[in-house]
Short mmCIF file of C-alpha atoms in Angstrom, two decimals:
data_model
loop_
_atom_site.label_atom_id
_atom_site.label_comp_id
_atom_site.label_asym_id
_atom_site.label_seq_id
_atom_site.Cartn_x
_atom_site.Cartn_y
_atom_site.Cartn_z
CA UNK L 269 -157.18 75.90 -75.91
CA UNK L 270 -157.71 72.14 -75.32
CA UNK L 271 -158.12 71.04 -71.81
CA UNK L 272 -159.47 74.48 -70.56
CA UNK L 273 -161.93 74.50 -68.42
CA UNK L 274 -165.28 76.38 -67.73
CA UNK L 275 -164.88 78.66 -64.69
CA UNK L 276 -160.80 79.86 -65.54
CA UNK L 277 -157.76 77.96 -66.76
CA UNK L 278 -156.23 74.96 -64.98
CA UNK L 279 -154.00 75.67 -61.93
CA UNK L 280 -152.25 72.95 -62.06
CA UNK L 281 -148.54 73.36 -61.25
CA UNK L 282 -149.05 76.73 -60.22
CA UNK L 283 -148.33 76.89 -56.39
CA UNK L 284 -151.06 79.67 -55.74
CA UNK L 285 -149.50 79.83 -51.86
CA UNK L 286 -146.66 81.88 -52.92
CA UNK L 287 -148.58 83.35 -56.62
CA UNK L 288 -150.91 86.23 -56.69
CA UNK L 289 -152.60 84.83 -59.08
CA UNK L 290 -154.87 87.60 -61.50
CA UNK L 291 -156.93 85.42 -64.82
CA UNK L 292 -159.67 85.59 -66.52
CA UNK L 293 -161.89 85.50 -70.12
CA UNK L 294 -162.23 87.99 -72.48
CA UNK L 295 -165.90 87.93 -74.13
CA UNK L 296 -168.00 89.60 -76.72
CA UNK L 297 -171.40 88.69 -75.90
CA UNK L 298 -171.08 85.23 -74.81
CA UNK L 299 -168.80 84.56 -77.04
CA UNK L 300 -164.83 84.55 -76.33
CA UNK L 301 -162.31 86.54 -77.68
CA UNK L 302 -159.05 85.11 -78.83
CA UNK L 303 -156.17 86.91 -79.25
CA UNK L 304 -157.04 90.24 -77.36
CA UNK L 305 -154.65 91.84 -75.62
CA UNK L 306 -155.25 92.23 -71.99
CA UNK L 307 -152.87 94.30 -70.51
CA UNK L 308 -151.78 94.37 -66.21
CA UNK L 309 -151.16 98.74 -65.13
CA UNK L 310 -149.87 99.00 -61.27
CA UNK L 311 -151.74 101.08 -59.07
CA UNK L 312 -149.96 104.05 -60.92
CA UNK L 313 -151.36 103.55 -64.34
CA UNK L 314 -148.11 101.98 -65.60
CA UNK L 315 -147.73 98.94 -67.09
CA UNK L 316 -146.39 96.34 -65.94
CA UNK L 317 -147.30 93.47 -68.04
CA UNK L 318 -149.22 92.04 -71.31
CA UNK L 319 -150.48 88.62 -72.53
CA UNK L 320 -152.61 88.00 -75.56
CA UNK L 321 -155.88 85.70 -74.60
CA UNK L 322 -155.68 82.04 -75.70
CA UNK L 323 -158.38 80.64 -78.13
CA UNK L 324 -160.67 80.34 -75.37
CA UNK L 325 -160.20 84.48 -74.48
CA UNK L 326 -158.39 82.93 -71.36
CA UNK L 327 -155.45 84.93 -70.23
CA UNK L 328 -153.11 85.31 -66.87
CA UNK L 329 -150.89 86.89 -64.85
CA UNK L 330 -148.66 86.46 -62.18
CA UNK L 331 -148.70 89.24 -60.10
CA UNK L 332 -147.82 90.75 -56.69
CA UNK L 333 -150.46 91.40 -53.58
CA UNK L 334 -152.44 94.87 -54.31
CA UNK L 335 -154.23 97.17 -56.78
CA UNK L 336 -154.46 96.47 -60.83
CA UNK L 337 -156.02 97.53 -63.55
CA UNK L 338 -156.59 95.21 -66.52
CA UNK L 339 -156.85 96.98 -70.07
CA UNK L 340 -158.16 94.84 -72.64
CA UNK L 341 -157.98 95.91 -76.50
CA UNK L 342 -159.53 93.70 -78.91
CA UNK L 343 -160.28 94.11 -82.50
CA UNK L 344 -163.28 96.45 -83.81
CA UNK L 345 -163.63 97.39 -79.65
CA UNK L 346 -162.68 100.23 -77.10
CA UNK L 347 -160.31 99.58 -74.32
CA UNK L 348 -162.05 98.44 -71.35
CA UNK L 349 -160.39 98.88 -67.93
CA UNK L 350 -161.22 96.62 -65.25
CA UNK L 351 -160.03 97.24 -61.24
CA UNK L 352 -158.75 93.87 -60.05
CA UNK L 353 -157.12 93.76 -55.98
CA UNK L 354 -154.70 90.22 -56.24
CA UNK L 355 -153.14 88.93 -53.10
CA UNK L 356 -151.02 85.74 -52.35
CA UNK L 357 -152.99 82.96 -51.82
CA UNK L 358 -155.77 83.60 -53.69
CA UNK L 359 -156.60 83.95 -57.70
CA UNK L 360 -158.53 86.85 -58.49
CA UNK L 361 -160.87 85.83 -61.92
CA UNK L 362 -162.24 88.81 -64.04
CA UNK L 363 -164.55 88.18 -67.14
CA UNK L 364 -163.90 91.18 -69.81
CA UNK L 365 -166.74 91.97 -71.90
CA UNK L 366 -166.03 93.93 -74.74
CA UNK U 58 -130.69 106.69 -88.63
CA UNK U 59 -134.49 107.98 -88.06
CA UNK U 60 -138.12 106.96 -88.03
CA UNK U 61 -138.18 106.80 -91.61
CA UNK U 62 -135.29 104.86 -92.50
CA UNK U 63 -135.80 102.47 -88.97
CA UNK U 64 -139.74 101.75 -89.16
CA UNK U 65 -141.98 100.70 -91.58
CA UNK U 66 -145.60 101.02 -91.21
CA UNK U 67 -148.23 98.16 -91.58
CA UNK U 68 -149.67 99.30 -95.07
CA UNK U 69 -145.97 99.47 -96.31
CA UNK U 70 -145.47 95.79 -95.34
CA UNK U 71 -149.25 94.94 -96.93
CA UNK U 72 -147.68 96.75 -99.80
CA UNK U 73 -144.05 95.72 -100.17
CA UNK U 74 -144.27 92.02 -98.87
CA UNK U 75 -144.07 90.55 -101.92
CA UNK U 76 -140.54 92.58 -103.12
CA UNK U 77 -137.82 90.64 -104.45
CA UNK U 78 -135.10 91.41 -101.74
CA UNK U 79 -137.68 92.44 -99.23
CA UNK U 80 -137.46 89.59 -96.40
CA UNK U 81 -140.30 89.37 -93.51
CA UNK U 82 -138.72 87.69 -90.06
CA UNK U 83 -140.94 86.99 -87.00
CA UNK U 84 -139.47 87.00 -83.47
CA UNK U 85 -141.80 86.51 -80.58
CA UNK U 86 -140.86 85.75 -76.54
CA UNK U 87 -143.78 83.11 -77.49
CA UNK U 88 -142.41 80.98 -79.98
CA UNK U 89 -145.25 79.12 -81.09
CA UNK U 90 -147.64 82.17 -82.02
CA UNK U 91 -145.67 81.90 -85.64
CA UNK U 92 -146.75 78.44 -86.34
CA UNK U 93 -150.24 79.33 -85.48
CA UNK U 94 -150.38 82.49 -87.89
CA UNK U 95 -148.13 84.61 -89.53
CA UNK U 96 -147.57 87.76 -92.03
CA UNK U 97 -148.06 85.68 -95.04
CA UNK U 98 -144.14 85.31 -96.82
CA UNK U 99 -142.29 85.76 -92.65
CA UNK U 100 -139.96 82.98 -92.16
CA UNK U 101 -139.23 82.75 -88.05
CA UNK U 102 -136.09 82.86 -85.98
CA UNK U 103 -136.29 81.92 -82.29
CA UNK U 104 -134.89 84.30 -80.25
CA UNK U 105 -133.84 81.48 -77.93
CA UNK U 106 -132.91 78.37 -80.02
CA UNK U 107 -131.80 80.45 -83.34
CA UNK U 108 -130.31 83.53 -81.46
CA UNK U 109 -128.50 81.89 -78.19
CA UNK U 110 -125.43 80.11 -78.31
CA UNK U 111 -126.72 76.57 -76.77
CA UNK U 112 -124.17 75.89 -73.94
CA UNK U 113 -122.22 79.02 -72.76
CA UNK U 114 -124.96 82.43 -72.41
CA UNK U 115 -123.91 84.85 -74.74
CA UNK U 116 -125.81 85.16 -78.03
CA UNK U 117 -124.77 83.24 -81.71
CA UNK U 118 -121.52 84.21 -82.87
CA UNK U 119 -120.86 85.73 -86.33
CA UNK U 120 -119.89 82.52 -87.85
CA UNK U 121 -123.25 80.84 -86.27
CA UNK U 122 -125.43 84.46 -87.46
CA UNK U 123 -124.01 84.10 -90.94
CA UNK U 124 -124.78 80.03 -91.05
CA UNK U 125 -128.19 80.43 -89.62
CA UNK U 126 -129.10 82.91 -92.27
CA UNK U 127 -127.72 81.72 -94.65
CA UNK U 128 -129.64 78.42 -93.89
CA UNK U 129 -132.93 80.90 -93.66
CA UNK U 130 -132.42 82.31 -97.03
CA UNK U 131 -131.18 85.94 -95.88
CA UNK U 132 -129.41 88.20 -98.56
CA UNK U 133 -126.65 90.68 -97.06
CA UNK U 134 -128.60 93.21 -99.55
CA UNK U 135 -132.14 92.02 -98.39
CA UNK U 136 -134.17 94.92 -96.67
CA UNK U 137 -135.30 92.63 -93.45
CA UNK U 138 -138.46 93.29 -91.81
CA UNK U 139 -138.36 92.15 -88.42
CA UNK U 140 -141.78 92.08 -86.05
CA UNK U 141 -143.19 89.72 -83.30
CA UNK U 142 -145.53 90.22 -80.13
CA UNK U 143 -144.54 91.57 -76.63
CA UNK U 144 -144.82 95.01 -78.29
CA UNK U 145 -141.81 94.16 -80.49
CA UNK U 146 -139.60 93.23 -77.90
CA UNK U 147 -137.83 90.00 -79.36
CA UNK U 148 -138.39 91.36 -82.91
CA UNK U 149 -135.89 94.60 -81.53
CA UNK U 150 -133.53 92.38 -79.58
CA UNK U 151 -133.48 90.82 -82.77
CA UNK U 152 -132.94 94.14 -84.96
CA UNK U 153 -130.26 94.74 -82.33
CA UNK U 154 -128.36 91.62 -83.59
CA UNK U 155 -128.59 92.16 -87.42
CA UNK U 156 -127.38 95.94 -86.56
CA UNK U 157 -124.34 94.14 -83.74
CA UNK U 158 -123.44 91.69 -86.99
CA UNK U 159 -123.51 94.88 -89.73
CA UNK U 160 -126.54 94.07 -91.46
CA UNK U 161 -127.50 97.00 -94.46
CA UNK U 162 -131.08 97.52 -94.54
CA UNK U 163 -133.27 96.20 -91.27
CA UNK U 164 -136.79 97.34 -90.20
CA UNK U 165 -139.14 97.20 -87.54
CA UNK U 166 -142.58 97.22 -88.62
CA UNK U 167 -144.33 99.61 -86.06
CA UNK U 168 -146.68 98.47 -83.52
CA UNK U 169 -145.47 94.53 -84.49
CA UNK U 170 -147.80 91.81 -84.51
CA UNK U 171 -150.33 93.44 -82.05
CA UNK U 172 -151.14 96.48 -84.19
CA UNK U 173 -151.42 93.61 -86.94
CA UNK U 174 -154.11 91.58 -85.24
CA UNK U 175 -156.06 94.48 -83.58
CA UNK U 176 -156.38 96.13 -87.11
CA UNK U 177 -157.44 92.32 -88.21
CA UNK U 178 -155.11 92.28 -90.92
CA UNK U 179 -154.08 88.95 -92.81
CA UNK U 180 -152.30 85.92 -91.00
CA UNK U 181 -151.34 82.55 -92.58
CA UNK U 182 -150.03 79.23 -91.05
CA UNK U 183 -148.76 78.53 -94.51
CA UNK U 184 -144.92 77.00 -94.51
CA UNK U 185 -142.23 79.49 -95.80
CA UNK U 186 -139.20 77.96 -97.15
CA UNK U 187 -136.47 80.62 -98.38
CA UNK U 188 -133.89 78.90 -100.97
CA UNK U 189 -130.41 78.77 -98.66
CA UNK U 190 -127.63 81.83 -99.49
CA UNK U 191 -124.05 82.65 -98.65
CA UNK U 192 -124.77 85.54 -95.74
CA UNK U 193 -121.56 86.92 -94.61
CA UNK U 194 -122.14 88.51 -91.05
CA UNK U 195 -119.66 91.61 -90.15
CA UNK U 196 -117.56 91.70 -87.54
CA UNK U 197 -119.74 92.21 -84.13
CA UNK U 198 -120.28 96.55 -83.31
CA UNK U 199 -119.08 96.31 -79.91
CA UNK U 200 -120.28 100.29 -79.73
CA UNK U 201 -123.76 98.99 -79.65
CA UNK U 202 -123.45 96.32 -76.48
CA UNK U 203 -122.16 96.62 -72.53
CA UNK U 204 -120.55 94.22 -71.04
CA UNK U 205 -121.14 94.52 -66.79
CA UNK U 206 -117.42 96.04 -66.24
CA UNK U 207 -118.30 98.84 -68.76
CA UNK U 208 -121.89 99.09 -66.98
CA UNK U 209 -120.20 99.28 -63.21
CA UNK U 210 -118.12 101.76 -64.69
CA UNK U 211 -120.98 104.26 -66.22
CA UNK U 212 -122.31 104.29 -62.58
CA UNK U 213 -122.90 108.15 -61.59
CA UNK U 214 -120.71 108.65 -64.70
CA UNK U 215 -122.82 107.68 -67.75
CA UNK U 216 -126.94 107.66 -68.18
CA UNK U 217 -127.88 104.42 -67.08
CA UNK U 218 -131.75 103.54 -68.02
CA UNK U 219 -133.42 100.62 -66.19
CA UNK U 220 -136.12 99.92 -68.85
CA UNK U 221 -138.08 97.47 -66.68
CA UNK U 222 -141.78 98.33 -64.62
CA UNK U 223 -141.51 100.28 -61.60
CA UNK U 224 -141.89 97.26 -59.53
CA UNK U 225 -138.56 95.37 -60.71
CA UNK U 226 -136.95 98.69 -60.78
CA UNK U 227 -137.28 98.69 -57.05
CA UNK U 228 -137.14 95.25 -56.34
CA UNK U 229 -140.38 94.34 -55.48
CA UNK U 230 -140.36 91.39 -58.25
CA UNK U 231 -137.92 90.08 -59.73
CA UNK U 232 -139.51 89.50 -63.44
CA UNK U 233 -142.74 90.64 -65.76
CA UNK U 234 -145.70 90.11 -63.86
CA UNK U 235 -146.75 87.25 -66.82
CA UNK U 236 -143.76 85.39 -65.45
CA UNK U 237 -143.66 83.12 -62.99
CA UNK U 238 -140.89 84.97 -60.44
CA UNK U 239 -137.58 83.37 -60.71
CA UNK U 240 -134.34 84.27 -62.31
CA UNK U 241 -131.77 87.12 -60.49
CA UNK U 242 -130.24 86.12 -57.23
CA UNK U 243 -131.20 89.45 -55.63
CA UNK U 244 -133.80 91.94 -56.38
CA UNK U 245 -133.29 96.37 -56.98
CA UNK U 246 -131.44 98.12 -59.49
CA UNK U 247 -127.82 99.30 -60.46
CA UNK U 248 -127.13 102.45 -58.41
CA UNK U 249 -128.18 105.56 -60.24
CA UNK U 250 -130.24 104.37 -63.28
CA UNK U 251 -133.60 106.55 -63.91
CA UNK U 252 -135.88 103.78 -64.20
CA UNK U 253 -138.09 104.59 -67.82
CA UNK U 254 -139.74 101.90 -68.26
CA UNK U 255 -139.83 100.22 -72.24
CA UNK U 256 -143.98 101.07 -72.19
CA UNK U 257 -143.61 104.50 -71.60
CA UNK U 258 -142.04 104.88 -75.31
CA UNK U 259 -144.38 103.06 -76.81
CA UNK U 260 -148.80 103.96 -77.58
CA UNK U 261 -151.08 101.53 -76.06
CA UNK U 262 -151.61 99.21 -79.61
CA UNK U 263 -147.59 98.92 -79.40
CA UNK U 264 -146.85 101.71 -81.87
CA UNK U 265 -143.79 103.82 -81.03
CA UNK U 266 -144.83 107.58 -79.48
CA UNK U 267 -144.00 110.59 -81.80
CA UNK U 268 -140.43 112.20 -81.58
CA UNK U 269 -140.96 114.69 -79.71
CA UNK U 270 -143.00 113.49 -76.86
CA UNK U 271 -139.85 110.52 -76.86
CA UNK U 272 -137.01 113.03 -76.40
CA UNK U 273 -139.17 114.82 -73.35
CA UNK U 274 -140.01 111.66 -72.09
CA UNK U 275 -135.76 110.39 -71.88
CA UNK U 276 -135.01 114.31 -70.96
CA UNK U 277 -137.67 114.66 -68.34
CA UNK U 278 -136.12 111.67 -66.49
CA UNK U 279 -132.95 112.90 -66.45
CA UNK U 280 -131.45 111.28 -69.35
CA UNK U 281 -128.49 114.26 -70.70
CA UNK U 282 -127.91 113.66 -74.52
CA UNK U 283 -124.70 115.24 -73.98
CA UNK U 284 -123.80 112.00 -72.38
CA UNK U 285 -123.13 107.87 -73.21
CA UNK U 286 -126.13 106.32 -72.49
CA UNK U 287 -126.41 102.36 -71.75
CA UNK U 288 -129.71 100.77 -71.11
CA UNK U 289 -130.80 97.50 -69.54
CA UNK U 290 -133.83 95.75 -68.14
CA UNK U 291 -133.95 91.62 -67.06
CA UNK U 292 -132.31 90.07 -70.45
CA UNK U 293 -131.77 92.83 -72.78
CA UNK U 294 -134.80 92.03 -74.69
CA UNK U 295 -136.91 95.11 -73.34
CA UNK U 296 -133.87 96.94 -73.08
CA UNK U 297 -133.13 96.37 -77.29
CA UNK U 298 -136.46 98.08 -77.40
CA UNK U 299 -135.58 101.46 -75.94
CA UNK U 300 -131.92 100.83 -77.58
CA UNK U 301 -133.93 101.36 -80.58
CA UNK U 302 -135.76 104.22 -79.66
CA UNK U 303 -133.08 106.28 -78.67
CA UNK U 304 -130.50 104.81 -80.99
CA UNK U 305 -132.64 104.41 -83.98
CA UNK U 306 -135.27 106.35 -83.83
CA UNK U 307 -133.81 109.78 -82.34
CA UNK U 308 -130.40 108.93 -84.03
CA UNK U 309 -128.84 109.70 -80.45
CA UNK U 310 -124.85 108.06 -80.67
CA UNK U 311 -123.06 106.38 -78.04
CA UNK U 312 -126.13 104.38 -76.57
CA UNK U 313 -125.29 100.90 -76.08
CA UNK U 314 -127.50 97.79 -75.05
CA UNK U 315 -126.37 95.77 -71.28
CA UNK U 316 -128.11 92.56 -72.49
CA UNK U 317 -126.25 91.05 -69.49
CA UNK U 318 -128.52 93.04 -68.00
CA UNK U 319 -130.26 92.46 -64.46
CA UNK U 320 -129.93 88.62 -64.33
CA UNK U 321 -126.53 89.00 -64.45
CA UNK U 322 -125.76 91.99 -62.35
CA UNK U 323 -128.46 91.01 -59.64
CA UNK U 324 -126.29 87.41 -59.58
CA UNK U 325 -123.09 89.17 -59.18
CA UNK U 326 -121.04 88.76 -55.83
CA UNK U 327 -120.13 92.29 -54.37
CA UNK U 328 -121.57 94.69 -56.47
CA UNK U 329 -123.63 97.85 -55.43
CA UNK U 330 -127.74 97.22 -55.81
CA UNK U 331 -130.27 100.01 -54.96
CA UNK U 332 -133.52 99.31 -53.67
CA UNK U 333 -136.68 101.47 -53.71
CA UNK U 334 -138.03 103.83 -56.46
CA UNK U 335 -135.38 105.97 -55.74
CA UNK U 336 -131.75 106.08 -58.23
CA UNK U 337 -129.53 105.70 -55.75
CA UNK U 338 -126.37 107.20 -54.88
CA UNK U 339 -123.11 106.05 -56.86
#
């Protein structure tokens, strides 16, 4: 995606005060991995939410303050689950290898 | 109707795409992921722009449904293939609509454009232009959508499903987590829905779960089969979804999509809300 940049996707007009703000990059190798599907499970296992990743493998989520797992599927690749804690205030970044 | 004559799988579409009378339509919350790459042949509609009436909210009406396919190139004897991302979501609220204006033949392919990409099947950016047609929409099947006096109604009377996650169910947020929260006035859920949530119905790569592990899934939570059932979630998108499921798919009658659904009934003055993971009492 133009105008991304190293380190997680722009912020701009995203008022992380009142945002618990959960992003990240999807890779394979070093490589990044567009149009996975990472997807946000509450603290139960159930889903609550799924984006596919940009071109870059970038993806995000708007979330609420506690526990999350991220599940990533990607072609030719096992799910991976990642544990992510998000909180207002604050943007939690993950990097996904699969 | 059924699985077989409401679903179509992936290697039926690889096979049949190319069928006179067979008529590919993409429908994503996202509207741009069809310019970027597409089933090859799958003209778009935007659920938004294509599907909404532009000033009042209500969706197109049937003169608008039968102008804007006509304009698309849709036969009323085409077998239409709808699909998109979000798990299908938009693609079903659109199936909803071709089913609300009497359409013949209309398909979801299972597991939409997610089990497309992750099985990296074929996409194309390449232009589709249908020649126009003469589609003549039906009168709108008012047995297949709630309007909110019907829905306060059903309240401890009818099954009521909330179809949204566990956190707008009990008002916690007020949208998808991949939303920036806005839209209801007030957060919770109408007073004795079971809240099953869309994602329980469907497998991880967006396919739909077998039969049998659907019906336990509706029974287990209460839902009675005996009874009407109406279902809502923030828009009616999500909601269209387990519409078709238990409408389609287990060929239940009497279930009817609330696509005023919670923006609407968490905006109206005076009537009941429940908050917490619990039903409620009517």
């Amino acid at each position: 995606m133009c105008g991304a940049t190293k380190g997680g996707l722009d912020l701009k007009g995203v008022d992380v005060d009142k945002e618990a703000v959960i992003q990240g990059q999807v890779l394979r190798g070093d490589e990044p991995v567009g149009g996975a599907y990472v997807r946000l499970l509450d603290s139960t296992g159930e889903f609550t939410a799924e984006v596919p990743t940009s071109a870059t493998g970038h993806f995000r989520f708007f979330a609420a303050p506690g526990s999350w797992t991220l599940r990533t599927l990607a072609p030719k690749a096992d799910p991976v689950d990642r544990q992510v804690v998000a909180q207002y205030g604050a943007v939690a970044e993950v990097a996904v290898t699969v | 109707m059924s699985r077989e004559s409401a679903l179509v799988s992936a290697d039926w579409v690889e096979e049949h795409k190319n069928d006179a009378g067979v008529v590919l339509i993409e429908v994503d919350e996202d509207v741009s992921a069809y310019d970027a790459g597409h089933i090859a042949g799958a003209i778009k509609l935007d659920w938004k722009d294509d599907l909404q009436d532009a000033v009042r909210r209500d969706f197109v009406n049937q003169e608008q449904f039968s102008a804007l396919l006509s304009d698309r190139g849709v036969k009323n004897d085409d077998t239409v293939v709808l699909y998109g991302g979000n798990n299908n979501w938009f693609a079903a609220y659109a199936y909803w609509y071709f089913k609300l204006y009497g359409h013949g033949d209309v398909r979801l392919l299972d597991g939409g454009r997610k089990r497309w990409e992750l099985d990296s099947r074929e996409l194309t950016d390449e232009v589709v232009k249908r020649e126009a047609t003469e589609y003549a929409a039906k009168e709108p099947d008012l047995n297949i959508r709630a309007f909110r006096d019907e829905v306060g109604d059903a309240i401890g009377v009818k099954n009521l499903v909330d179809v949204r996650s566990p956190d707008e169910y009990a008002g916690r947020l007020l949208a998808p987590a991949h939303l920036p929260q806005e839209q209801a006035q007030r957060a919770g859920h109408i007073p004795t829905a079971a809240n099953i949530p869309w994602s329980k119905a469907a497998n991880d790569d967006g396919t739909f779960r077998a039969d049998d592990e659907l019906k336990t899934l509706y029974a287990d939570a209460g839902v009675d089969f005996g009874k009407d059932t109406i279902a809502y979630c923030r828009i009616g998108e999500r909601s269209a979804h387990t519409w078709f499921v238990l409408h389609e798919i287990l060929g239940q009658q009497n279930v009817k999509n609330y696509d005023g659904s919670w923006t609407e009934w968490g905006s109206l003055v005076g009537v009941p809300v429940a908050l917490g993971d619990e039903p409620g009492k009517a």
